[in-house]
């Protein structure tokens, strides 16, 4: 049997002083993040028993930037974060929510930079913006993990967690094409923001599958709702008035209730196919009464759990990377919602 591993062995392995190892393993604080991570990594490699239970480590502070809960998906994210904060906490990670206005990207970038300075990692569910991408690049370069959630941002080093949005868009197109059948028909597509990479990927996937498999299904117009449900409803109401030929609506963002209200007002609820995303309680009820024909749901709780695991791995509090950061989607119809 080999000799017992000591803190001095860990110090040599990590390239730090014995006093640094003592401060980290006894949770005394005052150690730079990169050194703390090296100590825990070395302790795990050497199997220093007391370092294997990392619950005693300092609490990692994570900042999550999401929209206000008026957006149903972001309300579900908030619930998932709150439940994760209250539940079992093997990694000693606590996430604080910061609500942002999606229509103010410059202010958002400044706010992210300021808040990130006081946190160990950040989670962002935001539209792409060049200034924001530069700020995220700087945060990653400073050694702090950045998770882009549900929709990606074109920056270096961030880790994307969420569904494959292009495939989700293709799935929406497959559903729409099958519902409309051989006759096909005119369709309107509503994205929240074209600058939101996830929405643009859904839009591209939806277009692609119609072109490949359902050539009689024609996208008549594409709109942005700017993540505002009432705008989505107004867009549908005007489009129905201008184009009586519309047979399908694909809404990739917020606004299911206003869209249904517009269809009812135009007396088109029973002859227009409506496909959307996110199984919130209000949308579940709309599905159950047939006002929504098909819905593609992602799993906000799983997305938050995966994001926390990514951050835990970055800080050597989880041995293995999550098997994948691409989370699954589910299809809901009237009979299984």
mmCIF file of C-alpha atoms in Angstrom:
data_model
loop_
_atom_site.group_PDB
_atom_site.id
_atom_site.type_symbol
_atom_site.label_atom_id
_atom_site.label_comp_id
_atom_site.label_asym_id
_atom_site.label_seq_id
_atom_site.Cartn_x
_atom_site.Cartn_y
_atom_site.Cartn_z
ATOM 1 C CA UNK A 1 0.000 0.000 0.000
ATOM 2 C CA UNK A 2 1.403 3.428 -0.949
ATOM 3 C CA UNK A 3 1.866 6.237 1.510
ATOM 4 C CA UNK A 4 -0.982 8.621 2.247
ATOM 5 C CA UNK A 5 -1.190 11.690 0.020
ATOM 6 C CA UNK A 6 -0.470 14.917 1.888
ATOM 7 C CA UNK A 7 -1.208 18.576 1.326
ATOM 8 C CA UNK A 8 2.469 19.026 0.409
ATOM 9 C CA UNK A 9 1.997 16.564 -2.467
ATOM 10 C CA UNK A 10 -0.969 18.570 -3.649
ATOM 11 C CA UNK A 11 1.061 21.789 -3.458
ATOM 12 C CA UNK A 12 3.789 20.313 -5.674
ATOM 13 C CA UNK A 13 1.253 18.911 -8.137
ATOM 14 C CA UNK A 14 -0.611 22.222 -8.385
ATOM 15 C CA UNK A 15 2.487 24.416 -8.461
ATOM 16 C CA UNK A 16 1.440 26.469 -5.442
ATOM 17 C CA UNK A 17 2.593 26.896 -1.879
ATOM 18 C CA UNK A 18 1.553 24.636 0.992
ATOM 19 C CA UNK A 19 -0.162 27.607 2.642
ATOM 20 C CA UNK A 20 -2.283 28.108 -0.497
ATOM 21 C CA UNK A 21 -3.364 24.459 -0.371
ATOM 22 C CA UNK A 22 -4.250 24.887 3.304
ATOM 23 C CA UNK A 23 -6.347 27.984 2.595
ATOM 24 C CA UNK A 24 -8.230 26.291 -0.251
ATOM 25 C CA UNK A 25 -8.902 22.939 1.423
ATOM 26 C CA UNK A 26 -9.950 24.554 4.685
ATOM 27 C CA UNK A 27 -12.106 27.165 2.986
ATOM 28 C CA UNK A 28 -10.192 30.136 4.409
ATOM 29 C CA UNK A 29 -10.612 32.297 1.302
ATOM 30 C CA UNK A 30 -8.190 34.836 -0.144
ATOM 31 C CA UNK A 31 -6.969 32.604 -2.997
ATOM 32 C CA UNK A 32 -7.151 33.536 -6.672
ATOM 33 C CA UNK A 33 -9.686 31.537 -8.680
ATOM 34 C CA UNK A 34 -7.123 29.971 -11.027
ATOM 35 C CA UNK A 35 -5.036 28.736 -8.083
ATOM 36 C CA UNK A 36 -8.120 27.399 -6.325
ATOM 37 C CA UNK A 37 -9.047 25.418 -9.408
ATOM 38 C CA UNK A 38 -5.501 24.038 -9.734
ATOM 39 C CA UNK A 39 -5.517 22.920 -6.096
ATOM 40 C CA UNK A 40 -8.829 21.095 -6.431
ATOM 41 C CA UNK A 41 -7.749 19.512 -9.717
ATOM 42 C CA UNK A 42 -4.482 18.310 -8.154
ATOM 43 C CA UNK A 43 -6.272 17.020 -5.051
ATOM 44 C CA UNK A 44 -8.654 15.047 -7.203
ATOM 45 C CA UNK A 45 -5.871 13.609 -9.364
ATOM 46 C CA UNK A 46 -3.960 12.530 -6.269
ATOM 47 C CA UNK A 47 -7.165 11.338 -4.555
ATOM 48 C CA UNK A 48 -6.686 13.365 -1.405
ATOM 49 C CA UNK A 49 -9.780 12.168 0.437
ATOM 50 C CA UNK A 50 -10.900 15.376 2.048
ATOM 51 C CA UNK A 51 -10.760 17.220 -1.288
ATOM 52 C CA UNK A 52 -13.143 14.814 -2.958
ATOM 53 C CA UNK A 53 -16.132 16.285 -1.141
ATOM 54 C CA UNK A 54 -16.112 19.793 -2.506
ATOM 55 C CA UNK A 55 -19.326 20.912 -0.818
ATOM 56 C CA UNK A 56 -17.170 22.761 1.768
ATOM 57 C CA UNK A 57 -15.588 24.916 -0.929
ATOM 58 C CA UNK A 58 -16.566 28.555 -1.149
ATOM 59 C CA UNK A 59 -19.912 29.307 -2.773
ATOM 60 C CA UNK A 60 -19.613 30.053 -6.460
ATOM 61 C CA UNK A 61 -21.716 33.050 -7.475
ATOM 62 C CA UNK A 62 -23.334 32.792 -10.885
ATOM 63 C CA UNK A 63 -25.158 35.649 -12.616
ATOM 64 C CA UNK A 64 -27.994 34.625 -14.949
ATOM 65 C CA UNK A 65 -29.215 37.227 -17.449
ATOM 66 C CA UNK A 66 -32.753 36.510 -18.656
ATOM 67 C CA UNK A 67 -35.819 38.476 -19.700
ATOM 68 C CA UNK A 68 -38.549 39.451 -17.215
ATOM 69 C CA UNK A 69 -41.116 36.719 -16.448
ATOM 70 C CA UNK A 70 -43.704 38.343 -18.722
ATOM 71 C CA UNK A 71 -42.018 36.157 -21.352
ATOM 72 C CA UNK A 72 -43.329 32.638 -20.563
ATOM 73 C CA UNK A 73 -40.105 30.807 -21.397
ATOM 74 C CA UNK A 74 -38.057 33.157 -19.241
ATOM 75 C CA UNK A 75 -40.604 32.759 -16.447
ATOM 76 C CA UNK A 76 -39.952 29.007 -16.669
ATOM 77 C CA UNK A 77 -36.199 29.669 -16.535
ATOM 78 C CA UNK A 78 -36.671 31.769 -13.404
ATOM 79 C CA UNK A 79 -38.651 28.972 -11.763
ATOM 80 C CA UNK A 80 -35.960 26.439 -12.689
ATOM 81 C CA UNK A 81 -33.199 28.641 -11.247
ATOM 82 C CA UNK A 82 -35.151 29.270 -8.046
ATOM 83 C CA UNK A 83 -35.779 25.542 -7.597
ATOM 84 C CA UNK A 84 -32.118 24.728 -8.238
ATOM 85 C CA UNK A 85 -31.023 27.309 -5.658
ATOM 86 C CA UNK A 86 -33.368 25.796 -3.059
ATOM 87 C CA UNK A 87 -32.651 22.147 -3.849
ATOM 88 C CA UNK A 88 -29.668 19.864 -3.193
ATOM 89 C CA UNK A 89 -26.483 21.807 -3.891
ATOM 90 C CA UNK A 90 -23.585 19.355 -4.301
ATOM 91 C CA UNK A 91 -21.442 21.905 -6.132
ATOM 92 C CA UNK A 92 -22.098 24.848 -3.779
ATOM 93 C CA UNK A 93 -23.276 27.065 -6.631
ATOM 94 C CA UNK A 94 -25.878 29.780 -6.204
ATOM 95 C CA UNK A 95 -27.364 31.616 -9.166
ATOM 96 C CA UNK A 96 -28.676 35.156 -9.023
ATOM 97 C CA UNK A 97 -31.140 36.341 -11.667
ATOM 98 C CA UNK A 98 -30.773 39.665 -13.468
ATOM 99 C CA UNK A 99 -33.667 40.641 -15.727
ATOM 100 C CA UNK A 100 -32.733 42.478 -18.911
ATOM 101 C CA UNK A 101 -34.646 44.414 -21.559
ATOM 102 C CA UNK A 102 -34.064 42.679 -24.926
ATOM 103 C CA UNK A 103 -34.612 45.969 -26.752
ATOM 104 C CA UNK A 104 -31.576 47.637 -25.094
ATOM 105 C CA UNK A 105 -28.512 45.635 -26.201
ATOM 106 C CA UNK A 106 -25.948 48.377 -25.473
ATOM 107 C CA UNK A 107 -27.182 48.874 -21.931
ATOM 108 C CA UNK A 108 -27.273 45.086 -21.509
ATOM 109 C CA UNK A 109 -23.633 44.725 -22.557
ATOM 110 C CA UNK A 110 -22.559 47.347 -20.022
ATOM 111 C CA UNK A 111 -24.612 45.707 -17.311
ATOM 112 C CA UNK A 112 -23.196 42.256 -18.037
ATOM 113 C CA UNK A 113 -19.643 43.605 -17.812
ATOM 114 C CA UNK A 114 -20.318 45.348 -14.503
ATOM 115 C CA UNK A 115 -22.102 42.437 -12.836
ATOM 116 C CA UNK A 116 -19.691 39.776 -14.110
ATOM 117 C CA UNK A 117 -16.870 41.457 -12.173
ATOM 118 C CA UNK A 118 -18.477 40.306 -8.903
ATOM 119 C CA UNK A 119 -19.423 36.787 -10.024
ATOM 120 C CA UNK A 120 -17.577 33.570 -10.778
ATOM 121 C CA UNK A 121 -19.507 32.642 -13.922
ATOM 122 C CA UNK A 122 -22.394 33.895 -16.004
ATOM 123 C CA UNK A 123 -25.341 32.403 -17.848
ATOM 124 C CA UNK A 124 -26.873 34.485 -20.639
ATOM 125 C CA UNK A 125 -30.089 33.943 -22.573
ATOM 126 C CA UNK A 126 -29.788 36.972 -24.837
ATOM 127 C CA UNK A 127 -29.859 37.987 -28.479
ATOM 128 C CA UNK A 128 -26.535 38.328 -30.250
ATOM 129 C CA UNK A 129 -25.016 41.795 -30.165
ATOM 130 C CA UNK A 130 -21.460 42.612 -31.233
ATOM 131 C CA UNK A 131 -20.686 44.663 -28.131
ATOM 132 C CA UNK A 132 -22.109 41.965 -25.877
ATOM 133 C CA UNK A 133 -20.030 39.337 -27.704
ATOM 134 C CA UNK A 134 -16.873 41.379 -27.047
ATOM 135 C CA UNK A 135 -17.756 41.673 -23.353
ATOM 136 C CA UNK A 136 -18.288 37.908 -23.159
ATOM 137 C CA UNK A 137 -14.944 37.339 -24.883
ATOM 138 C CA UNK A 138 -13.269 39.413 -22.155
ATOM 139 C CA UNK A 139 -15.059 37.502 -19.390
ATOM 140 C CA UNK A 140 -13.925 34.169 -20.837
ATOM 141 C CA UNK A 141 -10.378 35.522 -21.237
ATOM 142 C CA UNK A 142 -10.428 36.412 -17.519
ATOM 143 C CA UNK A 143 -10.982 32.730 -16.729
ATOM 144 C CA UNK A 144 -14.675 32.834 -15.907
ATOM 145 C CA UNK A 145 -17.041 30.340 -17.538
ATOM 146 C CA UNK A 146 -19.739 31.776 -19.796
ATOM 147 C CA UNK A 147 -22.795 29.695 -20.716
ATOM 148 C CA UNK A 148 -25.059 30.851 -23.528
ATOM 149 C CA UNK A 149 -28.471 29.353 -22.816
ATOM 150 C CA UNK A 150 -31.132 28.315 -25.359
ATOM 151 C CA UNK A 151 -29.806 30.752 -27.974
ATOM 152 C CA UNK A 152 -26.152 31.097 -28.878
ATOM 153 C CA UNK A 153 -24.011 34.229 -29.099
ATOM 154 C CA UNK A 154 -21.135 34.474 -31.554
ATOM 155 C CA UNK A 155 -18.247 34.801 -29.109
ATOM 156 C CA UNK A 156 -15.125 32.787 -28.389
ATOM 157 C CA UNK A 157 -14.977 30.306 -25.540
ATOM 158 C CA UNK A 158 -18.603 30.417 -24.402
ATOM 159 C CA UNK A 159 -20.355 27.066 -23.986
ATOM 160 C CA UNK A 160 -23.800 26.687 -25.524
ATOM 161 C CA UNK A 161 -26.460 24.805 -23.528
ATOM 162 C CA UNK A 162 -29.865 24.239 -25.086
ATOM 163 C CA UNK A 163 -31.672 22.600 -27.982
ATOM 164 C CA UNK A 164 -30.472 22.297 -31.537
ATOM 165 C CA UNK A 165 -32.629 25.171 -32.750
ATOM 166 C CA UNK A 166 -32.127 24.463 -36.440
ATOM 167 C CA UNK A 167 -33.472 20.946 -35.948
ATOM 168 C CA UNK A 168 -36.320 22.303 -33.793
ATOM 169 C CA UNK A 169 -37.252 24.597 -36.690
ATOM 170 C CA UNK A 170 -37.138 21.674 -39.104
ATOM 171 C CA UNK A 171 -39.388 19.754 -36.735
ATOM 172 C CA UNK A 172 -41.859 22.655 -36.709
ATOM 173 C CA UNK A 173 -41.799 22.670 -40.506
ATOM 174 C CA UNK A 174 -42.411 18.920 -40.643
ATOM 175 C CA UNK A 175 -45.422 19.293 -38.365
ATOM 176 C CA UNK A 176 -46.788 22.221 -40.352
ATOM 177 C CA UNK A 177 -46.352 20.415 -43.669
ATOM 178 C CA UNK A 178 -48.061 17.283 -42.430
ATOM 179 C CA UNK A 179 -50.969 19.205 -40.895
ATOM 180 C CA UNK A 180 -51.558 21.231 -44.071
ATOM 181 C CA UNK A 181 -51.350 18.110 -46.198
ATOM 182 C CA UNK A 182 -51.130 17.733 -49.950
ATOM 183 C CA UNK A 183 -52.830 21.051 -50.698
ATOM 184 C CA UNK A 184 -50.229 23.052 -48.784
ATOM 185 C CA UNK A 185 -50.953 26.749 -48.412
ATOM 186 C CA UNK A 186 -49.635 30.127 -47.333
ATOM 187 C CA UNK A 187 -47.859 30.447 -43.988
ATOM 188 C CA UNK A 188 -46.624 33.356 -41.878
ATOM 189 C CA UNK A 189 -43.589 32.974 -39.637
ATOM 190 C CA UNK A 190 -42.988 35.065 -36.526
ATOM 191 C CA UNK A 191 -39.615 35.191 -34.770
ATOM 192 C CA UNK A 192 -38.950 37.099 -31.576
ATOM 193 C CA UNK A 193 -35.814 38.779 -32.884
ATOM 194 C CA UNK A 194 -33.849 37.875 -36.001
ATOM 195 C CA UNK A 195 -30.707 38.867 -34.072
ATOM 196 C CA UNK A 196 -31.456 36.083 -31.574
ATOM 197 C CA UNK A 197 -29.419 33.283 -33.090
ATOM 198 C CA UNK A 198 -31.724 30.567 -31.776
ATOM 199 C CA UNK A 199 -34.757 32.161 -33.413
ATOM 200 C CA UNK A 200 -32.896 32.680 -36.672
ATOM 201 C CA UNK A 201 -31.843 29.019 -36.621
ATOM 202 C CA UNK A 202 -35.440 27.928 -36.061
ATOM 203 C CA UNK A 203 -36.504 30.146 -38.927
ATOM 204 C CA UNK A 204 -33.834 28.672 -41.237
ATOM 205 C CA UNK A 205 -34.734 25.105 -40.295
ATOM 206 C CA UNK A 206 -38.438 25.743 -40.859
ATOM 207 C CA UNK A 207 -37.782 27.225 -44.313
ATOM 208 C CA UNK A 208 -35.437 24.386 -45.237
ATOM 209 C CA UNK A 209 -37.824 21.529 -44.469
ATOM 210 C CA UNK A 210 -40.699 23.165 -46.361
ATOM 211 C CA UNK A 211 -38.454 23.614 -49.381
ATOM 212 C CA UNK A 212 -37.234 20.027 -49.226
ATOM 213 C CA UNK A 213 -40.460 18.149 -48.484
ATOM 214 C CA UNK A 214 -43.496 20.405 -48.737
ATOM 215 C CA UNK A 215 -43.093 22.661 -51.798
ATOM 216 C CA UNK A 216 -46.799 23.588 -51.787
ATOM 217 C CA UNK A 217 -46.367 25.185 -48.369
ATOM 218 C CA UNK A 218 -45.289 28.763 -49.028
ATOM 219 C CA UNK A 219 -43.969 31.247 -46.476
ATOM 220 C CA UNK A 220 -45.903 34.371 -47.320
ATOM 221 C CA UNK A 221 -44.184 36.691 -44.832
ATOM 222 C CA UNK A 222 -41.722 36.678 -41.920
ATOM 223 C CA UNK A 223 -42.057 39.048 -38.977
ATOM 224 C CA UNK A 224 -40.293 40.021 -35.754
ATOM 225 C CA UNK A 225 -42.359 40.414 -32.600
ATOM 226 C CA UNK A 226 -39.402 41.801 -30.611
ATOM 227 C CA UNK A 227 -40.299 39.215 -27.955
ATOM 228 C CA UNK A 228 -43.586 41.047 -27.282
ATOM 229 C CA UNK A 229 -46.664 38.836 -27.312
ATOM 230 C CA UNK A 230 -49.091 41.657 -28.096
ATOM 231 C CA UNK A 231 -47.037 42.569 -31.160
ATOM 232 C CA UNK A 232 -47.266 38.955 -32.337
ATOM 233 C CA UNK A 233 -51.058 39.102 -32.010
ATOM 234 C CA UNK A 234 -51.248 42.390 -33.914
ATOM 235 C CA UNK A 235 -49.047 40.996 -36.697
ATOM 236 C CA UNK A 236 -51.343 37.994 -37.094
ATOM 237 C CA UNK A 237 -54.495 40.132 -37.082
ATOM 238 C CA UNK A 238 -53.174 42.424 -39.822
ATOM 239 C CA UNK A 239 -51.797 39.556 -41.907
ATOM 240 C CA UNK A 240 -55.101 37.679 -41.798
ATOM 241 C CA UNK A 241 -56.924 40.791 -42.978
ATOM 242 C CA UNK A 242 -54.513 41.365 -45.852
ATOM 243 C CA UNK A 243 -54.086 37.726 -46.879
ATOM 244 C CA UNK A 244 -57.197 35.529 -46.515
ATOM 245 C CA UNK A 245 -55.180 32.683 -48.108
ATOM 246 C CA UNK A 246 -53.160 32.129 -44.899
ATOM 247 C CA UNK A 247 -53.488 28.524 -43.709
ATOM 248 C CA UNK A 248 -50.619 28.259 -41.216
ATOM 249 C CA UNK A 249 -48.853 30.281 -38.516
ATOM 250 C CA UNK A 250 -45.477 29.366 -37.054
ATOM 251 C CA UNK A 251 -44.625 31.463 -34.017
ATOM 252 C CA UNK A 252 -41.094 30.755 -32.758
ATOM 253 C CA UNK A 253 -41.385 33.088 -29.761
ATOM 254 C CA UNK A 254 -43.767 34.675 -27.246
ATOM 255 C CA UNK A 255 -47.411 35.502 -27.907
ATOM 256 C CA UNK A 256 -49.500 32.327 -28.080
ATOM 257 C CA UNK A 257 -52.509 33.879 -26.313
ATOM 258 C CA UNK A 258 -52.584 37.043 -28.474
ATOM 259 C CA UNK A 259 -52.162 34.946 -31.643
ATOM 260 C CA UNK A 260 -55.111 32.744 -30.652
ATOM 261 C CA UNK A 261 -57.137 35.864 -29.816
ATOM 262 C CA UNK A 262 -56.415 37.263 -33.293
ATOM 263 C CA UNK A 263 -57.480 33.979 -34.911
ATOM 264 C CA UNK A 264 -60.707 33.961 -32.913
ATOM 265 C CA UNK A 265 -61.431 37.583 -33.770
ATOM 266 C CA UNK A 266 -60.960 36.812 -37.469
ATOM 267 C CA UNK A 267 -63.090 33.629 -37.183
ATOM 268 C CA UNK A 268 -60.117 31.601 -38.431
ATOM 269 C CA UNK A 269 -59.322 29.493 -35.368
ATOM 270 C CA UNK A 270 -60.647 26.278 -36.911
ATOM 271 C CA UNK A 271 -59.033 26.550 -40.335
ATOM 272 C CA UNK A 272 -55.527 27.940 -39.617
ATOM 273 C CA UNK A 273 -52.823 25.589 -38.317
ATOM 274 C CA UNK A 274 -50.889 27.080 -35.411
ATOM 275 C CA UNK A 275 -47.468 25.641 -34.424
ATOM 276 C CA UNK A 276 -45.357 27.156 -31.661
ATOM 277 C CA UNK A 277 -42.885 26.415 -28.841
ATOM 278 C CA UNK A 278 -42.717 26.132 -25.009
ATOM 279 C CA UNK A 279 -45.221 24.133 -22.959
ATOM 280 C CA UNK A 280 -46.281 26.744 -20.420
ATOM 281 C CA UNK A 281 -49.534 26.344 -18.493
ATOM 282 C CA UNK A 282 -51.442 28.789 -20.683
ATOM 283 C CA UNK A 283 -50.218 27.051 -23.825
ATOM 284 C CA UNK A 284 -51.121 23.667 -22.371
ATOM 285 C CA UNK A 285 -54.705 24.894 -22.030
ATOM 286 C CA UNK A 286 -54.661 26.212 -25.596
ATOM 287 C CA UNK A 287 -53.444 22.818 -26.812
ATOM 288 C CA UNK A 288 -56.132 21.004 -24.865
ATOM 289 C CA UNK A 289 -58.903 22.980 -26.512
ATOM 290 C CA UNK A 290 -57.350 22.724 -29.972
ATOM 291 C CA UNK A 291 -56.363 26.369 -30.365
ATOM 292 C CA UNK A 292 -52.717 25.302 -30.800
ATOM 293 C CA UNK A 293 -52.238 22.344 -33.134
ATOM 294 C CA UNK A 294 -48.693 21.333 -32.208
ATOM 295 C CA UNK A 295 -46.058 22.558 -29.781
ATOM 296 C CA UNK A 296 -42.321 21.877 -29.474
ATOM 297 C CA UNK A 297 -41.040 22.103 -25.935
ATOM 298 C CA UNK A 298 -37.551 22.454 -24.554
ATOM 299 C CA UNK A 299 -36.824 21.645 -20.942
ATOM 300 C CA UNK A 300 -35.798 24.774 -18.975
ATOM 301 C CA UNK A 301 -35.061 22.774 -15.816
ATOM 302 C CA UNK A 302 -32.693 20.444 -17.679
ATOM 303 C CA UNK A 303 -31.053 23.420 -19.380
ATOM 304 C CA UNK A 304 -30.348 25.079 -16.018
ATOM 305 C CA UNK A 305 -29.102 21.799 -14.509
ATOM 306 C CA UNK A 306 -26.748 21.312 -17.464
ATOM 307 C CA UNK A 307 -25.491 24.907 -17.255
ATOM 308 C CA UNK A 308 -24.700 24.431 -13.548
ATOM 309 C CA UNK A 309 -22.836 21.191 -14.341
ATOM 310 C CA UNK A 310 -20.772 22.976 -17.001
ATOM 311 C CA UNK A 311 -19.777 25.623 -14.458
ATOM 312 C CA UNK A 312 -19.068 22.996 -11.777
ATOM 313 C CA UNK A 313 -16.779 21.159 -14.202
ATOM 314 C CA UNK A 314 -14.931 24.365 -15.029
ATOM 315 C CA UNK A 315 -14.188 24.826 -11.315
ATOM 316 C CA UNK A 316 -13.139 21.180 -10.836
ATOM 317 C CA UNK A 317 -16.254 20.407 -8.773
ATOM 318 C CA UNK A 318 -17.454 17.792 -11.228
ATOM 319 C CA UNK A 319 -15.086 15.161 -12.612
ATOM 320 C CA UNK A 320 -16.718 14.723 -15.999
ATOM 321 C CA UNK A 321 -18.101 17.144 -18.526
ATOM 322 C CA UNK A 322 -21.841 16.716 -19.111
ATOM 323 C CA UNK A 323 -22.242 14.059 -21.814
ATOM 324 C CA UNK A 324 -23.749 16.718 -24.078
ATOM 325 C CA UNK A 325 -24.829 20.314 -23.722
ATOM 326 C CA UNK A 326 -27.460 19.909 -26.447
ATOM 327 C CA UNK A 327 -30.742 19.293 -24.677
ATOM 328 C CA UNK A 328 -33.686 17.379 -26.193
ATOM 329 C CA UNK A 329 -37.034 18.728 -27.335
ATOM 330 C CA UNK A 330 -40.456 17.093 -27.089
ATOM 331 C CA UNK A 331 -43.537 17.308 -29.321
ATOM 332 C CA UNK A 332 -46.926 17.929 -27.735
ATOM 333 C CA UNK A 333 -50.311 17.558 -29.393
ATOM 334 C CA UNK A 334 -53.765 17.797 -27.931
ATOM 335 C CA UNK A 335 -53.732 14.177 -26.704
ATOM 336 C CA UNK A 336 -50.423 14.190 -24.774
ATOM 337 C CA UNK A 337 -50.279 17.638 -23.175
#
